[in-house]
Coordinates of C-alpha atoms and ligand atoms in Angstrom, one line a residue:
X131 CA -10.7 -7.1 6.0
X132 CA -12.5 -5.5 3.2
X133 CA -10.8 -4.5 -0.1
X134 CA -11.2 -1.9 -2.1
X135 CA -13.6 -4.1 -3.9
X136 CA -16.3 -3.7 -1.6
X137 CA -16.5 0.2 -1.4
X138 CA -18.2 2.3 -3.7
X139 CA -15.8 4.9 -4.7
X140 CA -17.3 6.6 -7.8
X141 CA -17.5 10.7 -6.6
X142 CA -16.1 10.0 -3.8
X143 CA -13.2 11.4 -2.3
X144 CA -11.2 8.9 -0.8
X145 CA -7.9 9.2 0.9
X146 CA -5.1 6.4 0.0
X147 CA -2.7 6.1 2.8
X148 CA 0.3 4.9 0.9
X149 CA 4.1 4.5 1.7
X150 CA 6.0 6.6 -1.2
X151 CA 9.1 6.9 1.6
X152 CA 11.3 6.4 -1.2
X153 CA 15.5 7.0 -1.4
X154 CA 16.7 10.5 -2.6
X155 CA 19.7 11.8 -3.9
X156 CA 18.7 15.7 -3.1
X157 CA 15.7 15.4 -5.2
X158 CA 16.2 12.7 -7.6
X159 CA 14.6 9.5 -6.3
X160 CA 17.5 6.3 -7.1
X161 CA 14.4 4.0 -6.6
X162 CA 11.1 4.4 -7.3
X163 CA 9.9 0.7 -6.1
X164 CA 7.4 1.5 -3.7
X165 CA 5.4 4.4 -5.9
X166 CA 5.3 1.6 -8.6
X167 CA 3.8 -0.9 -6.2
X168 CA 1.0 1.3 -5.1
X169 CA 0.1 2.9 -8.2
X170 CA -1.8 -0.2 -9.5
X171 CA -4.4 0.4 -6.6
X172 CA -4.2 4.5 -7.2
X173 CA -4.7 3.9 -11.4
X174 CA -7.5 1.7 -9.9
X175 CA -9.6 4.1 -7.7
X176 CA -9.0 6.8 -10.2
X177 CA -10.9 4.3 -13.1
X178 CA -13.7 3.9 -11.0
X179 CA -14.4 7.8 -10.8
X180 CA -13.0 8.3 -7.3
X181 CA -10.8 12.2 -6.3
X182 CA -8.3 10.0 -5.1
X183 CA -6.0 11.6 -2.1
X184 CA -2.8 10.2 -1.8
X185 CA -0.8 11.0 1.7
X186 CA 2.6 9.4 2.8
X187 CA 5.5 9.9 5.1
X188 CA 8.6 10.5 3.6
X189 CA 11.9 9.9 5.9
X190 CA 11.8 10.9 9.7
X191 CA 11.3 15.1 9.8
X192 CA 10.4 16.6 13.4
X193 CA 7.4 17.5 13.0
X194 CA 7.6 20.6 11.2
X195 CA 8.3 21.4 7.4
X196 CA 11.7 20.3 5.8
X197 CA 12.4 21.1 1.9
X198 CA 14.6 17.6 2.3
X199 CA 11.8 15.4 3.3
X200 CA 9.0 16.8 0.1
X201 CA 7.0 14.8 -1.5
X202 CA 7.0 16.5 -4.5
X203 CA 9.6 14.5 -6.4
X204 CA 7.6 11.1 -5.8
X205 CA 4.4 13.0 -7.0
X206 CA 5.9 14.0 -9.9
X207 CA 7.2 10.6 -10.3
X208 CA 3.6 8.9 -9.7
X209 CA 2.4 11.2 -12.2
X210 CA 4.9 10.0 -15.0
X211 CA 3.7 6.3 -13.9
X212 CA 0.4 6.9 -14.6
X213 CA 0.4 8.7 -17.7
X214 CA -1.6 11.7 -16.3
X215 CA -1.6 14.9 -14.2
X216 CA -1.0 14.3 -10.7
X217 CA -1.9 17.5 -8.2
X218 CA 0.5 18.6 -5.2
X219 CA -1.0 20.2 -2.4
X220 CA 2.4 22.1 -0.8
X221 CA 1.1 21.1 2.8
X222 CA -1.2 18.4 4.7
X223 CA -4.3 19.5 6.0
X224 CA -3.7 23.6 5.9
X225 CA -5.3 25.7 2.5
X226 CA -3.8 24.3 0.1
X227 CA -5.0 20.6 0.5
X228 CA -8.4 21.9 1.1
X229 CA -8.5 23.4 -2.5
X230 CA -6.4 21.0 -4.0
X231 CA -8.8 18.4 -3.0
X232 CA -11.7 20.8 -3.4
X233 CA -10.6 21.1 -7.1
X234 CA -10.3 17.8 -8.0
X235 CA -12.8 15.9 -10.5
X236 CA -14.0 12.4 -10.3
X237 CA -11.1 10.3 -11.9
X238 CA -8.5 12.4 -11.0
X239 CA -5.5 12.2 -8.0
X240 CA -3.8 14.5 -5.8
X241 CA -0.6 14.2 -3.5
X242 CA -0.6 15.9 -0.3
X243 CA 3.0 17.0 1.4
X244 CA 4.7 14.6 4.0
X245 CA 2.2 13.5 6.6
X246 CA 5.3 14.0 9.1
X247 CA 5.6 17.7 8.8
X248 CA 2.8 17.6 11.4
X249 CA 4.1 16.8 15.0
X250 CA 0.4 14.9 15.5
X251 CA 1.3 12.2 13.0
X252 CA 3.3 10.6 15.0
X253 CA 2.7 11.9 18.6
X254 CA 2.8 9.1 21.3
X255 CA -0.3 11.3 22.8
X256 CA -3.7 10.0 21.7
X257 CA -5.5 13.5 21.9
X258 CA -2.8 15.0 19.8
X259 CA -2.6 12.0 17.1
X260 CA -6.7 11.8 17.0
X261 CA -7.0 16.0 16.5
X262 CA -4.4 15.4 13.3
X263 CA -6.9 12.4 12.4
X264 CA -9.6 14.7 12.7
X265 CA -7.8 17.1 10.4
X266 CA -7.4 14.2 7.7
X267 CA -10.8 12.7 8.4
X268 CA -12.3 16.3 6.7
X269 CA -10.8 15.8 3.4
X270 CA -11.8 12.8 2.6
X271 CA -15.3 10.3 2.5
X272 CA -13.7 6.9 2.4
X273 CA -10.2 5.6 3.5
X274 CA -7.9 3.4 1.3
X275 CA -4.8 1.6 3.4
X276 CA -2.3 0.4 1.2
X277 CA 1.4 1.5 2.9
X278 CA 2.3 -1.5 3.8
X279 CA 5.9 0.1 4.7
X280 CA 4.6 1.9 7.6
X281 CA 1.4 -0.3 8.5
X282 CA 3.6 -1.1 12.2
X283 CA 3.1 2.0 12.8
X284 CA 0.3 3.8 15.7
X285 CA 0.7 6.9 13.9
X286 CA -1.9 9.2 13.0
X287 CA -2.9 8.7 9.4
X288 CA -2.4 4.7 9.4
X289 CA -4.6 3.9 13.0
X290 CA -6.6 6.8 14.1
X291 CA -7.8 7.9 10.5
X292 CA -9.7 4.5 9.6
X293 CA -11.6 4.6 12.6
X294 CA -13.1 8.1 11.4
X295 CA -14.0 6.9 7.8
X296 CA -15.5 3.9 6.1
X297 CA -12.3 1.7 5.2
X298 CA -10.8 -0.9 2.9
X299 CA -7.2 -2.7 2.8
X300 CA -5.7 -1.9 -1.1
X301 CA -4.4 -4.4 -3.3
X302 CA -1.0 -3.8 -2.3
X303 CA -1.7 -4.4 1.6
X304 CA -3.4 -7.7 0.5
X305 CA -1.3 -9.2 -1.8
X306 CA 1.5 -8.9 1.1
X307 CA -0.2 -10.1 3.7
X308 CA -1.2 -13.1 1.7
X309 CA 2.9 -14.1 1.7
X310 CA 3.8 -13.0 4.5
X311 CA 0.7 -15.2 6.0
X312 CA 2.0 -18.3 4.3
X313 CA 5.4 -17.4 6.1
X314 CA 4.1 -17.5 9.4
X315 CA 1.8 -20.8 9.2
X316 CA 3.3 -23.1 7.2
X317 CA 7.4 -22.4 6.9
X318 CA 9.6 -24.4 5.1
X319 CA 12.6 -25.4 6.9
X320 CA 15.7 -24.6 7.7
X321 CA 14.4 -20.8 7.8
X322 CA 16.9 -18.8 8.0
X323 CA 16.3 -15.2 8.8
X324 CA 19.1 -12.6 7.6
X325 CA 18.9 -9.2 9.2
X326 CA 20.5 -6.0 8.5
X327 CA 20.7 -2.3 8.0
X328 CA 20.4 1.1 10.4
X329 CA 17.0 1.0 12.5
X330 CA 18.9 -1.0 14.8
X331 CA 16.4 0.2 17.9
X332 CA 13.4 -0.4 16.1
X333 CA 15.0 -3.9 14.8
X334 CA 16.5 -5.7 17.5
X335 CA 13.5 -6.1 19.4
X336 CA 12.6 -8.4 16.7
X337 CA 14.9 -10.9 17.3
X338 CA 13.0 -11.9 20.6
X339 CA 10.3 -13.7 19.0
X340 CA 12.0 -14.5 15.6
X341 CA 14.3 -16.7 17.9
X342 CA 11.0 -19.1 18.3
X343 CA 10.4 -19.3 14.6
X344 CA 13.7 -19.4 12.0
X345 CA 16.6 -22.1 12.7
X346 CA 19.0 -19.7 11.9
X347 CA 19.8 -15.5 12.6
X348 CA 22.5 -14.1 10.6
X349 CA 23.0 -10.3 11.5
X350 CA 24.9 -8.0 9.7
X351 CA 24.9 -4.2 8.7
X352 CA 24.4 -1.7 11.3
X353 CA 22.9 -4.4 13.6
X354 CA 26.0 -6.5 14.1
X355 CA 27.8 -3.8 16.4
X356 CA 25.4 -3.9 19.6
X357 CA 25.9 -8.1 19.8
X358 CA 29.8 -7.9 18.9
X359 CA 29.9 -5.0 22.2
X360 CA 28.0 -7.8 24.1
X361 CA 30.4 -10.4 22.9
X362 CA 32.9 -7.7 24.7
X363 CA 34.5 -6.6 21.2
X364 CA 35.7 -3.1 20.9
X365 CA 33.0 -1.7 18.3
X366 CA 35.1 1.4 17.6
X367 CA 32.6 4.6 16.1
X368 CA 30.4 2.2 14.5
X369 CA 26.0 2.2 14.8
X370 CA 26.0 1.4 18.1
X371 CA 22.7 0.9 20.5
X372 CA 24.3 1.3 23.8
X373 CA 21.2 0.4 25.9
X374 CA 20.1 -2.5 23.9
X375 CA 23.3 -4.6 25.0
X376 CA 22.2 -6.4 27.8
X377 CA 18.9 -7.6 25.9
X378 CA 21.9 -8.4 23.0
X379 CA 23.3 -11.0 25.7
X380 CA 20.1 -12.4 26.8
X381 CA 19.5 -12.9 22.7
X382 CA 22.4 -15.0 22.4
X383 CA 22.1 -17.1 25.2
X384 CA 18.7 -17.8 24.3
X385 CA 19.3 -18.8 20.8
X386 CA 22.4 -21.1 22.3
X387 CA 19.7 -22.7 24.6
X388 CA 17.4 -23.2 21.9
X389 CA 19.8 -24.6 19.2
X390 CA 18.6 -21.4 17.0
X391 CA 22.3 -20.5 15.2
X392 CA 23.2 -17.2 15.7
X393 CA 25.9 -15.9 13.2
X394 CA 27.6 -13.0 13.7
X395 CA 30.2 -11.2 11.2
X396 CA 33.5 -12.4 11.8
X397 CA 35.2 -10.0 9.8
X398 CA 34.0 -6.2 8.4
X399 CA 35.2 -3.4 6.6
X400 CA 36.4 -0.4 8.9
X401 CA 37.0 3.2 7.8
X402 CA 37.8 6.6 10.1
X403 CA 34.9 8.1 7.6
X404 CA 32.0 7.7 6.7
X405 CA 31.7 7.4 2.9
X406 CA 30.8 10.5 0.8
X407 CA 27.0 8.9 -1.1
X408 CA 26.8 11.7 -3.2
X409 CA 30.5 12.0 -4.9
X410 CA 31.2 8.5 -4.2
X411 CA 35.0 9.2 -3.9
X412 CA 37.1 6.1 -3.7
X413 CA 36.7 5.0 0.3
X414 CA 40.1 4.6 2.4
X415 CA 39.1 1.7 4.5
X416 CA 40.5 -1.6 5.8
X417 CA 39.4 -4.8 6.5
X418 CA 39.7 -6.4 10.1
X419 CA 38.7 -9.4 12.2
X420 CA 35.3 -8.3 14.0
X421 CA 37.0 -8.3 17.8
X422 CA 39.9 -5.9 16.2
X423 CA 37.8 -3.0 15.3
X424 CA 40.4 0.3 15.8
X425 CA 38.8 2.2 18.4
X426 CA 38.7 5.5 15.7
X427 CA 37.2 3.4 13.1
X428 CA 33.5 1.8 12.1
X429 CA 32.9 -1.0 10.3
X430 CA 30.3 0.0 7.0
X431 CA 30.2 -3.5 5.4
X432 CA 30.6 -7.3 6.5
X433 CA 34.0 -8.6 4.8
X434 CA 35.0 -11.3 2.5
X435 CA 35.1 -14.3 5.2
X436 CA 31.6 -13.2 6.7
X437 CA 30.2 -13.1 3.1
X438 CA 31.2 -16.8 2.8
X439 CA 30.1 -17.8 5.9
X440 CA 26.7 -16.1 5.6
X441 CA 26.4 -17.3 1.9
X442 CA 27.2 -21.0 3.5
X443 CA 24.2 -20.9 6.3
X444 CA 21.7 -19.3 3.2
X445 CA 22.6 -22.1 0.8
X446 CA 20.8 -25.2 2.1
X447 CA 17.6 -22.8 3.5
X448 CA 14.0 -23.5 2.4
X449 CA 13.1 -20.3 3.3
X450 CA 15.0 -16.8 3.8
X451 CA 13.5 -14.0 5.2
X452 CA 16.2 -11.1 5.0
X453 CA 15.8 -7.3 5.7
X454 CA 18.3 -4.6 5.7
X455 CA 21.7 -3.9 3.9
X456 CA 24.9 -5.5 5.0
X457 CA 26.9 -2.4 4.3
X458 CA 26.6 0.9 3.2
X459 CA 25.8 -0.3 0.4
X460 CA 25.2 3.3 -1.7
X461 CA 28.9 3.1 -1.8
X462 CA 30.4 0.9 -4.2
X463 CA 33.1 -0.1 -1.6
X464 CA 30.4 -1.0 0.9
X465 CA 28.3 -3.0 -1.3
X466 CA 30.0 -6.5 -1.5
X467 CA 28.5 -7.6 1.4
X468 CA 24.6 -6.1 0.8
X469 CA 25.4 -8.3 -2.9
X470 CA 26.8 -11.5 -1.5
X471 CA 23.5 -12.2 0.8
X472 CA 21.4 -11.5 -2.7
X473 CA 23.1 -13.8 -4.9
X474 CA 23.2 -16.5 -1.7
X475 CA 19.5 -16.1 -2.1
X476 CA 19.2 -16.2 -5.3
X477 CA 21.5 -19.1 -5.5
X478 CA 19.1 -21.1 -2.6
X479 CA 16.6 -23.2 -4.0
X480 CA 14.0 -22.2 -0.8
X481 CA 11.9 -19.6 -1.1
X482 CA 13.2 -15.6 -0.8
X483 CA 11.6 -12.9 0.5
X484 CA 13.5 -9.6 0.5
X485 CA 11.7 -6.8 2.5
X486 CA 12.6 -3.2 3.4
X487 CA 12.8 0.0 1.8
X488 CA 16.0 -0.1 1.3
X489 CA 16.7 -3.5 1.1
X490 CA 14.6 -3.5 -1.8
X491 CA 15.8 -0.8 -3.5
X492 CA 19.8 -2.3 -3.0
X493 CA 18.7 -5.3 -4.2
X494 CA 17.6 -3.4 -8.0
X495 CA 20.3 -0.7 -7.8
X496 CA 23.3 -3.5 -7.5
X497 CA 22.1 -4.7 -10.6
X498 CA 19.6 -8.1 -9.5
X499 CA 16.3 -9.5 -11.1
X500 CA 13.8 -8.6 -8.9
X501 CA 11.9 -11.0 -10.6
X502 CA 14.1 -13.5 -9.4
X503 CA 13.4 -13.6 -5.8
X504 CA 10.3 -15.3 -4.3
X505 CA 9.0 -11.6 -3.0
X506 CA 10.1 -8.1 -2.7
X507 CA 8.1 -6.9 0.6
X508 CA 7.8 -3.0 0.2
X509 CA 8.4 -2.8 3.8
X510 CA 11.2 -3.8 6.5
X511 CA 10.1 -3.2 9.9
X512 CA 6.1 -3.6 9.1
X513 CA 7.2 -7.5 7.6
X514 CA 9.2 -8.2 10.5
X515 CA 6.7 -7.6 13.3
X516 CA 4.1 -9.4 11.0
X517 CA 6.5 -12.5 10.7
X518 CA 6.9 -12.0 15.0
X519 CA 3.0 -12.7 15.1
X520 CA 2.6 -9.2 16.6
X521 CA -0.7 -7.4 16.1
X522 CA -0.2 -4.4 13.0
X523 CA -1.8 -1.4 14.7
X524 CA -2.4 -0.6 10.8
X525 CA -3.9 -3.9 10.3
X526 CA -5.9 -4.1 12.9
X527 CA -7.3 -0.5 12.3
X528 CA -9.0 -2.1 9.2
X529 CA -11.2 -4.9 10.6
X530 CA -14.3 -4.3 11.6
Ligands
ADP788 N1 27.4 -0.8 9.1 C1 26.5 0.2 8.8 N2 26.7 1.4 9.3 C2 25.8 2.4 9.0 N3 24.8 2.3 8.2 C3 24.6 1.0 7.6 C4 25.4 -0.1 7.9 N4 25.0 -1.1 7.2 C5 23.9 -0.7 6.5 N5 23.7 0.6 6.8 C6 22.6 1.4 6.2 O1 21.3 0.9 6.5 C7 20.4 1.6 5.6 C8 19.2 0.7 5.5 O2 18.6 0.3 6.7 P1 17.1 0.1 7.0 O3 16.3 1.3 6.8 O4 17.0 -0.5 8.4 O5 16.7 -1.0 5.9 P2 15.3 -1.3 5.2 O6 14.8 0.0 4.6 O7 15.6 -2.3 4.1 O8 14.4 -1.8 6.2 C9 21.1 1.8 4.3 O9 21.0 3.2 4.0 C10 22.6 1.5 4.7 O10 23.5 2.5 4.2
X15_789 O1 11.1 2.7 5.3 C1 10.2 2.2 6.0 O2 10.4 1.1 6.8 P1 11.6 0.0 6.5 O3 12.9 0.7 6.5 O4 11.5 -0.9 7.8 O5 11.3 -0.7 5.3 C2 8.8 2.7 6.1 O6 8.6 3.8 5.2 C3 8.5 3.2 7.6 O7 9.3 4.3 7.9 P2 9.7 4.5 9.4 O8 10.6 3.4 9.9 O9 10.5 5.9 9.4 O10 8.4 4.6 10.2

């Protein structure tokens, strides 16, 4: 893979294909981790004379423009980073990213609007995805991929565009690799692999081939739900993926035949409500026993004896591997859970890697040292499937 090292970037435009999919309160970002761990490589390009184009999805939109999903408040944001202007073109490849672009002088940056507002970004159609690439392709003169958060995905910008344009892995994109690399070939053990949070389609297929690699699988957060239905548990309203069950059964009879440990919560926090994020009013919820979930009710964090049994299985780990919140942990009383697997990490003496989003972003909003942990991956699904040993179509894109 080259770097950015080995590309000549002076007057040229070049587009950096970075993951600014950060959280948002309306338009306030609450964490601004993964614009700061990209704007090294941006500061970077701009130093070296480039017009530096910087595109990014931003949440899951349909395909169309959505005032929720703009970019503009993590432009704005990349431009207080940097010390210096940043542009905003208001769309992706229509008139005004031509003259933004058009417009800009060597050494300086411009942000174009949410890749996603363009059904071809993510079409599942080749024709369709490689037309939008096309689109992309004629901004730019060299391509820069450093979203690591979305490099799992076939999508548009992050496979089909570096086939069109001369390309180069950022420093971002190598500097996670490199851990993540030391993960999969020499792994300390017991490796225990903590997983969480709401993607629960894109997440449980995971489990297939971490269930040859970690010693131990502790689920939690929105994932929990689907095995405790297989285990025949009433789930009540909570995240639920229905058609993912049976594989759910086949997981944990694997993992039994394998000696892989397989914890489950045995206790959550139910509520007839989902919590209200933005007010954070005082939650009415209740704590049960994980086969006596109320039928009315969904469980939003793991409860006390879950956080000491998952904090018991983390303790004696050489390596942890966790992604995704054990709660809805935005609100405070859905947090305890999301906080007890961090400090159980930061109380191991193995090696931690955090990755996700929003994983990452709980981790410094509940008040912990991200210094403290042995990495913060910027991205969730895109670490798992690395750690799986599956082939990164945004990886692959970039060797030659
Ligand atoms: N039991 C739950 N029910 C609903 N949402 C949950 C639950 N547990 C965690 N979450 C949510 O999961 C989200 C993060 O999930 P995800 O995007 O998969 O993590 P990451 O970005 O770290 O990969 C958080 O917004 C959190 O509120
Ligand atoms: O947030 C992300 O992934 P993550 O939640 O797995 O860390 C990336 O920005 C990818 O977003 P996507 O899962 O909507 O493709």
């Amino acid at each position: 893979m080259k770097t950015i090292d080995d590309l000549q970037v002076a007057g040229q435009r070049v587009f950096v294909r970075a993951d600014l999919n950060v959280p948002l309160d309306g338009t306030t970002i609450t964490d601004d981790g993964r614009i700061r761990a990209v704007a090294p490589t941006i500061a970077k390009l701009a130093e070296r004379g480039a017009k530096v184009i910087v595109a990014s999805h931003l949440g899951r939109p349909k395909g169309a423009p959505d005032p929720a999903f703009s970019l503009a408040p993590a432009a704005a944001r990349l431009g207080e980073l940097l010390g210096r202007d940043v542009a905003f073109a208001t769309d992706t490849v229509g008139e005004s990213a031509r003259s933004v672009v058009a417009a800009l002088a060597d050494g300086q940056i411009a942000v174009l609007e949410n890749l996603r507002f363009n059904a071809g970004e993510t079409s599942k159609d080749d024709a369709e995805r490689g037309a939008f690439a096309d689109r992309l392709a004629a901004l730019a003169d060299l391509y820069v991929s450093d979203g690591f958060g979305a490099v799992h995905r076939k999508h548009a910008s992050v496979y089909d565009l570096p086939a069109r344009l001369p390309h180069a892995a950022g420093d971002l994109i190598a500097t996670e690799v490199g851990v993540l690399k030391k993960l999969t070939e020499d792994v300390k053990r017991p490796y225990v692999v903590a997983l969480g949070g709401a993607k629960v389609s894109d997440k449980l297929a995971v489990i297939d081939q971490l269930l040859e690699k970690a010693d131990r699988i502790l689920v939690g957060g929105g994932m929990a739900y689907t095995f405790l239905k297989a285990k025949g548990h009433e789930v009540g309203i909570s995240l639920l993926q229905e058609d993912q069950v049976p594989a759910c059964l086949g997981y944990l009879a694997r993992a039994e035949k394998r000696g892989v440990e397989f914890v489950l919560p045995v206790d959550v926090l139910v509520s007839a409500e989902f919590p209200d994020l933005k007010t954070k009013a005082p939650a009415d919820f209740g704590t049960v026993d994980a086969d006596k979930i109320p039928a009315d009710q969904e469980g939003l964090d793991i409860g006390p004896k879950t956080r000491e049994l998952f904090a018991s299985k983390i303790a004696d780990a050489e390596t942890v591997f966790w992604n995704g919140p054990m709660g809805v942990f935005e609100h405070p009383d859905y947090a305890d859970g999301t906080k007890a697997v961090a400090q159980a990490l930061l109380d191991s003496a193995g090696f931690t890697v955090v990755g996700g989003g929003d994983s990452a972003a709980a981790v410094r909003l509940l008040g912990f040292d991200e210094n403290a942990f042995g990495h913060i991956s910027t991205g969730g699904g895109a670490s798992l499937e690395y750690l799986e040993g599956k082939t990164l179509p945004g990886l692959a894109a970039l060797e030659d």
